[in-house]
């Protein structure tokens, strides 16, 4: 990271120099910088992220550009800029899943789950899971298995979800990943709780935790403490998002405002909504104005994105 985001390195990325591994180091650095910024925002880090993202977006490699957009879209959500994530996902819908890299697909599925678009996430998982399993990409395969668990849990297929999360931790093995298990909100928390309950009944020798003991990192912990770290972090993340969503959502939409928002998402004009719902144009406009105010948006596209983010449409 000491070299990433330095002017000379950024120029190598733009030039496609082999010394810079043709942008791959830049993507890794961007991801790590974004993780750091999400944990503890700093102005200096923000400047580095913007400069690095601009350099990566200036390359002629389409995979580099799309992967950069994926990273920035996901971390926009983690930095409370959900509209940016919604905009990226909306743009990604124009691309066939088979044309995207496995990394793009993992991030796209992650974004869909963050915005509670479980149906879309499930369809993308059907494309990505067989490939990652076949290529034995441990880190990403462990994550998509957990993503599938979250989708199945939401669909109330609890037995299948438990099987998915068990397999995810088996693939995880001694790597002891933490981060991706903690970002999927309440559904992710419930899946983890079900897994811990299963472990308590099936772990050899019983469930024994050493409280108030400093292991240094998760690699040195007994499995009980390792899982407890993941669950506590997942609960904190879910709670923060819940509070943020409540504050942002504000006053709930009325039934008619919701119907009008759904019509806007279908691309209907005010006149078409008026005819469809047997309302006066002025009444439609009044509902739209009230809806904009409640959602905190200024136009139809923003309203549609916001509605999807909040699970209204």
Short mmCIF file of C-alpha atoms in Angstrom, two decimals:
data_model
loop_
_atom_site.label_atom_id
_atom_site.label_comp_id
_atom_site.label_asym_id
_atom_site.label_seq_id
_atom_site.Cartn_x
_atom_site.Cartn_y
_atom_site.Cartn_z
CA UNK A 1 0.00 0.00 0.00
CA UNK A 2 2.96 2.37 0.46
CA UNK A 3 3.32 2.49 -3.35
CA UNK A 4 -0.37 2.45 -4.28
CA UNK A 5 -1.87 5.85 -5.15
CA UNK A 6 1.58 7.43 -5.67
CA UNK A 7 1.70 9.56 -8.88
CA UNK A 8 4.29 7.31 -10.53
CA UNK A 9 2.26 4.18 -9.80
CA UNK A 10 -0.95 5.78 -11.08
CA UNK A 11 0.81 6.65 -14.32
CA UNK A 12 1.93 3.02 -14.70
CA UNK A 13 -1.68 1.91 -14.29
CA UNK A 14 -2.84 4.34 -16.97
CA UNK A 15 -0.05 3.16 -19.30
CA UNK A 16 -0.83 -0.50 -18.69
CA UNK A 17 2.72 -1.16 -17.55
CA UNK A 18 3.65 -4.77 -16.73
CA UNK A 19 5.54 -3.44 -13.69
CA UNK A 20 2.16 -2.40 -12.28
CA UNK A 21 0.74 -5.85 -13.18
CA UNK A 22 -1.66 -4.19 -15.59
CA UNK A 23 -3.89 -2.61 -12.91
CA UNK A 24 -4.33 -5.67 -10.64
CA UNK A 25 -2.30 -4.18 -7.80
CA UNK A 26 -4.37 -1.02 -8.18
CA UNK A 27 -7.65 -2.91 -7.75
CA UNK A 28 -6.31 -4.66 -4.65
CA UNK A 29 -5.15 -1.34 -3.22
CA UNK A 30 -8.49 0.33 -3.98
CA UNK A 31 -10.34 -2.46 -2.18
CA UNK A 32 -8.11 -2.18 0.91
CA UNK A 33 -8.33 1.61 1.00
CA UNK A 34 -12.12 1.38 0.82
CA UNK A 35 -12.15 -1.11 3.70
CA UNK A 36 -10.06 1.29 5.78
CA UNK A 37 -12.30 4.23 4.87
CA UNK A 38 -15.42 2.27 5.82
CA UNK A 39 -13.93 1.48 9.25
CA UNK A 40 -12.57 4.95 9.96
CA UNK A 41 -13.27 7.71 7.40
CA UNK A 42 -10.40 10.12 6.72
CA UNK A 43 -10.04 12.95 4.21
CA UNK A 44 -6.59 11.74 3.09
CA UNK A 45 -7.92 8.24 2.41
CA UNK A 46 -10.87 9.64 0.47
CA UNK A 47 -8.48 11.56 -1.79
CA UNK A 48 -6.40 8.43 -2.40
CA UNK A 49 -9.51 6.40 -3.23
CA UNK A 50 -10.75 9.03 -5.71
CA UNK A 51 -7.35 9.34 -7.40
CA UNK A 52 -6.86 5.59 -7.66
CA UNK A 53 -10.40 5.00 -8.94
CA UNK A 54 -9.94 7.70 -11.61
CA UNK A 55 -6.68 6.13 -12.78
CA UNK A 56 -8.21 2.66 -12.96
CA UNK A 57 -11.23 4.02 -14.84
CA UNK A 58 -8.90 5.66 -17.40
CA UNK A 59 -7.39 2.33 -18.51
CA UNK A 60 -8.37 0.74 -21.79
CA UNK A 61 -9.08 -2.61 -20.13
CA UNK A 62 -12.89 -3.04 -19.82
CA UNK A 63 -12.51 -5.64 -17.04
CA UNK A 64 -10.47 -3.18 -15.00
CA UNK A 65 -13.05 -0.44 -15.48
CA UNK A 66 -16.00 -2.70 -14.59
CA UNK A 67 -14.25 -4.13 -11.53
CA UNK A 68 -13.42 -0.61 -10.34
CA UNK A 69 -17.09 0.35 -10.70
CA UNK A 70 -18.08 -2.75 -8.73
CA UNK A 71 -15.73 -1.94 -5.84
CA UNK A 72 -16.85 1.69 -5.71
CA UNK A 73 -20.52 0.71 -5.90
CA UNK A 74 -20.31 -1.69 -2.94
CA UNK A 75 -18.36 0.68 -0.73
CA UNK A 76 -20.67 3.56 -1.62
CA UNK A 77 -23.33 1.62 0.27
CA UNK A 78 -21.02 1.00 3.22
CA UNK A 79 -20.36 4.75 3.34
CA UNK A 80 -24.12 5.48 3.47
CA UNK A 81 -24.39 6.37 -0.22
CA UNK A 82 -26.90 3.71 -1.19
CA UNK A 83 -28.12 5.67 -4.20
CA UNK A 84 -24.70 5.16 -5.85
CA UNK A 85 -24.96 1.40 -5.30
CA UNK A 86 -28.46 1.38 -6.76
CA UNK A 87 -27.26 3.32 -9.79
CA UNK A 88 -24.40 0.86 -10.40
CA UNK A 89 -26.70 -2.16 -10.08
CA UNK A 90 -29.19 -0.57 -12.46
CA UNK A 91 -26.41 -0.06 -15.02
CA UNK A 92 -25.15 -3.63 -14.48
CA UNK A 93 -28.57 -5.01 -15.42
CA UNK A 94 -27.79 -4.14 -19.04
CA UNK A 95 -24.96 -6.70 -19.06
CA UNK A 96 -25.45 -10.45 -19.35
CA UNK A 97 -24.23 -12.32 -16.27
CA UNK A 98 -22.26 -14.69 -18.53
CA UNK A 99 -20.25 -11.72 -19.84
CA UNK A 100 -19.13 -10.59 -16.37
CA UNK A 101 -16.08 -11.82 -14.44
CA UNK A 102 -16.59 -13.92 -11.33
CA UNK A 103 -15.37 -11.00 -9.19
CA UNK A 104 -17.94 -8.65 -10.72
CA UNK A 105 -20.65 -11.23 -10.12
CA UNK A 106 -19.71 -11.68 -6.45
CA UNK A 107 -19.89 -7.91 -5.93
CA UNK A 108 -23.12 -7.63 -7.90
CA UNK A 109 -24.73 -10.38 -5.78
CA UNK A 110 -23.44 -8.66 -2.65
CA UNK A 111 -25.03 -5.39 -3.77
CA UNK A 112 -28.37 -7.06 -4.55
CA UNK A 113 -28.46 -8.62 -1.09
CA UNK A 114 -27.56 -5.32 0.57
CA UNK A 115 -30.58 -3.77 -1.17
CA UNK A 116 -32.71 -6.85 -0.41
CA UNK A 117 -33.10 -7.86 -4.06
CA UNK A 118 -33.11 -11.57 -3.21
CA UNK A 119 -34.62 -12.81 -6.47
CA UNK A 120 -31.92 -11.18 -8.59
CA UNK A 121 -29.21 -12.39 -6.22
CA UNK A 122 -30.49 -15.97 -6.50
CA UNK A 123 -30.42 -15.89 -10.32
CA UNK A 124 -26.87 -14.54 -10.38
CA UNK A 125 -25.74 -17.18 -7.87
CA UNK A 126 -26.88 -19.91 -10.24
CA UNK A 127 -24.39 -18.56 -12.78
CA UNK A 128 -21.46 -17.91 -10.44
CA UNK A 129 -21.47 -20.80 -7.95
CA UNK A 130 -20.65 -23.67 -10.37
CA UNK A 131 -17.72 -21.73 -11.82
CA UNK A 132 -16.17 -20.85 -8.46
CA UNK A 133 -16.63 -24.40 -7.21
CA UNK A 134 -15.00 -25.85 -10.32
CA UNK A 135 -12.04 -23.45 -10.13
CA UNK A 136 -11.64 -23.95 -6.34
CA UNK A 137 -11.46 -20.24 -5.53
CA UNK A 138 -11.69 -20.65 -1.76
CA UNK A 139 -12.31 -17.07 -0.64
CA UNK A 140 -14.98 -16.23 -3.21
CA UNK A 141 -16.61 -19.67 -3.11
CA UNK A 142 -16.98 -19.44 0.68
CA UNK A 143 -18.70 -16.06 0.23
CA UNK A 144 -21.12 -17.15 -2.50
CA UNK A 145 -22.12 -20.16 -0.39
CA UNK A 146 -23.00 -17.78 2.43
CA UNK A 147 -24.81 -15.52 -0.04
CA UNK A 148 -26.87 -18.53 -1.13
CA UNK A 149 -27.60 -19.26 2.53
CA UNK A 150 -28.94 -15.72 2.98
CA UNK A 151 -31.16 -16.05 -0.12
CA UNK A 152 -32.52 -19.42 1.01
CA UNK A 153 -33.15 -18.11 4.53
CA UNK A 154 -35.14 -15.20 3.13
CA UNK A 155 -37.18 -17.71 1.08
CA UNK A 156 -37.80 -19.62 4.34
CA UNK A 157 -35.83 -22.62 3.10
CA UNK A 158 -34.09 -22.84 6.45
CA UNK A 159 -32.77 -26.38 6.10
CA UNK A 160 -31.09 -25.59 2.78
CA UNK A 161 -29.74 -22.33 4.18
CA UNK A 162 -28.14 -24.18 7.10
CA UNK A 163 -26.57 -26.65 4.69
CA UNK A 164 -25.15 -23.75 2.64
CA UNK A 165 -23.61 -22.02 5.67
CA UNK A 166 -22.12 -25.29 6.97
CA UNK A 167 -20.48 -25.83 3.59
CA UNK A 168 -19.27 -22.21 3.56
CA UNK A 169 -17.40 -22.66 6.84
CA UNK A 170 -16.01 -26.00 5.65
CA UNK A 171 -14.61 -24.27 2.56
CA UNK A 172 -13.40 -21.42 4.80
CA UNK A 173 -11.46 -23.93 6.89
CA UNK A 174 -8.38 -22.54 8.59
CA UNK A 175 -8.52 -19.25 6.63
CA UNK A 176 -10.88 -17.84 9.27
CA UNK A 177 -12.55 -15.19 7.08
CA UNK A 178 -14.70 -12.66 8.96
CA UNK A 179 -15.69 -9.65 6.84
CA UNK A 180 -18.12 -11.05 4.28
CA UNK A 181 -20.09 -12.96 6.94
CA UNK A 182 -21.01 -9.70 8.69
CA UNK A 183 -22.47 -7.48 5.95
CA UNK A 184 -25.82 -9.06 5.06
CA UNK A 185 -28.07 -7.51 7.68
CA UNK A 186 -30.64 -9.31 9.77
CA UNK A 187 -30.96 -12.25 7.36
CA UNK A 188 -27.21 -12.86 7.69
CA UNK A 189 -27.44 -12.62 11.49
CA UNK A 190 -30.24 -15.19 11.60
CA UNK A 191 -28.28 -17.59 9.39
CA UNK A 192 -25.24 -17.27 11.66
CA UNK A 193 -27.35 -17.84 14.76
CA UNK A 194 -28.80 -21.01 13.22
CA UNK A 195 -25.29 -22.22 12.39
CA UNK A 196 -24.02 -21.54 15.91
CA UNK A 197 -27.00 -23.41 17.36
CA UNK A 198 -26.19 -26.35 15.07
CA UNK A 199 -22.53 -26.22 16.10
CA UNK A 200 -23.42 -26.23 19.80
CA UNK A 201 -25.26 -29.50 19.27
CA UNK A 202 -22.69 -31.14 17.00
CA UNK A 203 -19.20 -29.89 17.91
CA UNK A 204 -16.99 -32.68 19.33
CA UNK A 205 -16.34 -32.25 23.04
CA UNK A 206 -19.11 -29.71 23.55
CA UNK A 207 -19.30 -25.94 23.25
CA UNK A 208 -16.60 -24.32 25.39
CA UNK A 209 -15.68 -20.65 25.27
CA UNK A 210 -12.89 -18.84 27.12
CA UNK A 211 -14.21 -15.42 28.01
CA UNK A 212 -12.01 -12.35 28.42
CA UNK A 213 -8.94 -14.00 26.89
CA UNK A 214 -6.81 -12.08 24.38
CA UNK A 215 -5.84 -14.40 21.51
CA UNK A 216 -4.45 -11.60 19.33
CA UNK A 217 -6.38 -12.60 16.18
CA UNK A 218 -9.05 -15.02 15.00
CA UNK A 219 -6.49 -17.54 13.69
CA UNK A 220 -5.55 -18.41 17.28
CA UNK A 221 -9.08 -18.64 18.67
CA UNK A 222 -11.10 -21.76 19.37
CA UNK A 223 -13.91 -22.09 16.86
CA UNK A 224 -16.45 -21.02 19.50
CA UNK A 225 -14.77 -17.64 20.02
CA UNK A 226 -14.18 -17.19 16.28
CA UNK A 227 -17.88 -17.64 15.52
CA UNK A 228 -18.82 -15.36 18.42
CA UNK A 229 -16.62 -12.59 16.93
CA UNK A 230 -18.40 -12.93 13.58
CA UNK A 231 -21.88 -12.93 15.11
CA UNK A 232 -21.24 -9.89 17.33
CA UNK A 233 -19.82 -7.92 14.40
CA UNK A 234 -22.74 -8.94 12.16
CA UNK A 235 -25.24 -7.79 14.80
CA UNK A 236 -23.51 -4.42 15.18
CA UNK A 237 -23.49 -3.89 11.42
CA UNK A 238 -27.15 -4.87 11.08
CA UNK A 239 -28.12 -2.56 13.94
CA UNK A 240 -26.28 0.40 12.41
CA UNK A 241 -27.97 -0.20 9.06
CA UNK A 242 -31.37 -0.53 10.69
CA UNK A 243 -30.94 2.79 12.51
CA UNK A 244 -29.64 4.45 9.34
CA UNK A 245 -32.55 3.11 7.27
CA UNK A 246 -35.07 4.32 9.85
CA UNK A 247 -33.58 7.79 9.92
CA UNK A 248 -33.37 7.99 6.14
CA UNK A 249 -36.74 6.51 5.38
CA UNK A 250 -38.62 8.91 7.65
CA UNK A 251 -42.40 8.98 7.23
CA UNK A 252 -43.89 5.93 5.51
CA UNK A 253 -45.50 6.23 2.08
CA UNK A 254 -49.28 5.99 1.83
CA UNK A 255 -50.82 3.20 -0.23
CA UNK A 256 -51.53 5.54 -3.16
CA UNK A 257 -48.02 7.02 -3.02
CA UNK A 258 -46.62 3.49 -3.17
CA UNK A 259 -48.82 2.69 -6.19
CA UNK A 260 -47.65 5.87 -7.93
CA UNK A 261 -44.00 5.00 -7.16
CA UNK A 262 -44.48 1.54 -8.66
CA UNK A 263 -46.03 3.11 -11.76
CA UNK A 264 -43.04 5.47 -12.07
CA UNK A 265 -40.70 2.46 -11.86
CA UNK A 266 -42.64 0.97 -14.79
CA UNK A 267 -41.89 4.11 -16.81
CA UNK A 268 -45.43 5.52 -16.85
CA UNK A 269 -45.98 9.25 -17.36
CA UNK A 270 -48.20 11.37 -15.12
CA UNK A 271 -50.97 11.22 -17.74
CA UNK A 272 -50.74 7.41 -17.94
CA UNK A 273 -50.82 7.10 -14.13
CA UNK A 274 -53.82 9.43 -14.07
CA UNK A 275 -55.69 7.26 -16.57
CA UNK A 276 -54.66 3.97 -14.97
CA UNK A 277 -55.68 4.99 -11.44
CA UNK A 278 -58.63 7.20 -12.45
CA UNK A 279 -57.07 10.24 -10.77
CA UNK A 280 -56.80 13.87 -11.77
CA UNK A 281 -53.39 15.00 -13.04
CA UNK A 282 -53.15 17.47 -10.16
CA UNK A 283 -53.79 14.64 -7.69
CA UNK A 284 -51.05 12.52 -9.27
CA UNK A 285 -48.64 15.43 -9.06
CA UNK A 286 -49.58 15.97 -5.41
CA UNK A 287 -48.83 12.33 -4.60
CA UNK A 288 -45.50 12.55 -6.43
CA UNK A 289 -44.50 15.73 -4.57
CA UNK A 290 -45.34 14.14 -1.22
CA UNK A 291 -43.51 10.94 -2.16
CA UNK A 292 -40.38 12.87 -3.24
CA UNK A 293 -40.37 14.71 0.09
CA UNK A 294 -40.66 11.52 2.15
CA UNK A 295 -37.99 9.69 0.13
CA UNK A 296 -35.65 12.69 0.06
CA UNK A 297 -35.32 12.68 -3.75
CA UNK A 298 -35.72 15.24 -6.54
CA UNK A 299 -36.71 13.32 -9.67
CA UNK A 300 -38.28 10.12 -10.99
CA UNK A 301 -35.03 8.19 -11.43
CA UNK A 302 -33.93 8.94 -7.88
CA UNK A 303 -37.38 7.93 -6.61
CA UNK A 304 -37.19 4.60 -8.45
CA UNK A 305 -33.70 3.87 -7.10
CA UNK A 306 -34.73 4.85 -3.59
CA UNK A 307 -37.82 2.67 -3.76
CA UNK A 308 -35.73 -0.35 -4.73
CA UNK A 309 -33.20 0.36 -1.99
CA UNK A 310 -35.92 0.45 0.65
CA UNK A 311 -37.65 -2.64 -0.70
CA UNK A 312 -40.84 -0.72 -1.56
CA UNK A 313 -40.77 -1.81 -5.20
#
